[in-house]
């Protein structure tokens, strides 16, 4: 592989969820001035780029992924002046800033949609996807096809005014834009992209980047849930016929004019199909998120069918991600948390005791910082924030996806007494493991009331463990998860040929406790051994050469065995 050391390749990107980062004016909601007040903290962690989740004006049905105006700021988050200050505050500290580009859909409150909806002959009618109803033999009205939205229920919503349905792959307040229309595409480029590039931002995380192009036949999706009227639509809408044409156009017309990066969110597809988005010669996006690791245990058509995974599955997923770029001119990502995922330490580590929580959070840091691709850290991951307690009931869950899925369950099974229903209990068990809410609770800054996030009751409850897990108690403590992240990031930079760019080979596929691998670049090698279990594990290196310890998450260790959740990184010195 050619190492061209482009700035976004060896960068560490820190993701911020504005509602939950830091509340500066005590209204219970995080805001942009709150973020600005933490820029030195973010810099001290070692992050090079901030990815800010949507801060645009929005009714907040899907936490800002429903945008009603691309060029104004959600008033609770602040003003355009605050945003300008954030951009300059980042740049002053040599941090780059990327925003979220949400252009598969807008909010139904966007002026474009209001016009589109007003009449069939409005000039913006065709900016969204409108279709007539289907009627059955009894004359009953049905949606145009059987697609189920990603947030439950039909992907089509009937609109009385014009007697047609509009498409919404997510919530009904998130109508899909019609990318077939060139005028619409140009408006997207101008308002959603160029406006912000001109303000000096350094790129975008591109939301649902594989969904823009719909097959114009709008055929029914294949049956994956027999007996049900609505079917998973993912396979019908991902990687549509014109998707690469659209990305190439967006790149040529706008993105290529600036020195910026893009990282796309593209749903499940083969390596070959994914490479088409990110091969440098294709000129579409810099990289896309690879989901192998974070999707472990999920059914591909339903996130709430969660079966768990084995260590071997984890090894496979990591190798697949690291090898993704092998022999290509493409680039890739390494992330283990974001705003749509549960907390890594709960899913991949162990949170039975505080010691275990901290130790396994460090193990995850140790692993992630040695793996190939651009590294992403999600707010709170750097202090080992965990999932929310299982004891919390559905009223504490704020996410539209969690709530719709809950309502869907009650409706499907006609459940009238949820508190005593075993199916609901099981669903809550799953929610406690995989819900998106786990990532969205306020950042735990201090041991004070509300975790120091806000002086008033926050919009979402702070995790009960804020007294034990918070930033204040970790910064400056050499043994903390935070300090460990700092160290891992320094080493990742120092040995970037090995960790960021190097190739991986796994040494112990069948070992149910240990995960050991070699990262290699030319003749230099690092040997990594991680104990992903609550039991001690014997180990013996089979790598030729002398091992020099580079990093570990324990103070004391034995040469031939690893304690529970212990990990080590060695440099291999050639004989
Ligand atoms: C993406 C976002 C998710 C959002 C959805 C709809 O998957 O990551 O949070 O709900 O798009 O915009
Ligand atoms: Ca606020």
Short mmCIF file of N, CA, C and O and ligand atoms in Angstrom, two decimals, residues 22-31 76-77, ligand 2:
data_model
loop_
_atom_site.label_atom_id
_atom_site.label_comp_id
_atom_site.label_asym_id
_atom_site.label_seq_id
_atom_site.Cartn_x
_atom_site.Cartn_y
_atom_site.Cartn_z
N UNK A 22 -22.45 19.37 26.67
CA UNK A 22 -22.30 20.24 27.85
C UNK A 22 -23.30 21.39 27.73
O UNK A 22 -23.36 22.06 26.71
N UNK A 23 -24.06 21.58 28.79
CA UNK A 23 -25.08 22.62 28.81
C UNK A 23 -24.48 23.88 29.43
O UNK A 23 -24.15 23.88 30.62
N UNK A 24 -24.38 24.96 28.65
CA UNK A 24 -23.72 26.17 29.18
C UNK A 24 -24.69 27.12 29.88
O UNK A 24 -24.28 27.97 30.66
N UNK A 25 -26.00 27.02 29.55
CA UNK A 25 -26.92 28.02 30.11
C UNK A 25 -28.00 27.41 30.99
O UNK A 25 -29.04 28.03 31.24
N UNK A 26 -27.76 26.17 31.41
CA UNK A 26 -28.66 25.53 32.38
C UNK A 26 -30.13 25.45 31.96
O UNK A 26 -31.02 25.67 32.78
N UNK A 27 -30.35 25.12 30.69
CA UNK A 27 -31.73 24.83 30.28
C UNK A 27 -31.93 23.32 30.08
O UNK A 27 -32.96 22.88 29.59
N UNK A 28 -30.92 22.56 30.46
CA UNK A 28 -31.05 21.10 30.41
C UNK A 28 -30.63 20.47 29.09
O UNK A 28 -30.64 19.25 28.95
N UNK A 29 -30.26 21.32 28.12
CA UNK A 29 -29.87 20.80 26.80
C UNK A 29 -28.45 21.27 26.49
O UNK A 29 -28.13 22.46 26.68
N UNK A 30 -27.63 20.36 26.01
CA UNK A 30 -26.26 20.73 25.62
C UNK A 30 -26.30 21.78 24.53
O UNK A 30 -27.31 21.95 23.85
N UNK A 31 -25.20 22.50 24.34
CA UNK A 31 -25.22 23.58 23.34
C UNK A 31 -23.81 23.87 22.83
O UNK A 31 -22.83 23.36 23.34
N UNK A 76 -31.92 26.06 20.55
CA UNK A 76 -31.44 25.60 21.87
C UNK A 76 -29.94 25.33 21.87
O UNK A 76 -29.30 25.30 22.93
N UNK A 77 -29.39 25.05 20.68
CA UNK A 77 -27.94 24.80 20.61
C UNK A 77 -27.13 26.09 20.48
O UNK A 77 -25.93 26.10 20.72
CA1 LIG B 2 -28.24 24.74 27.00
#
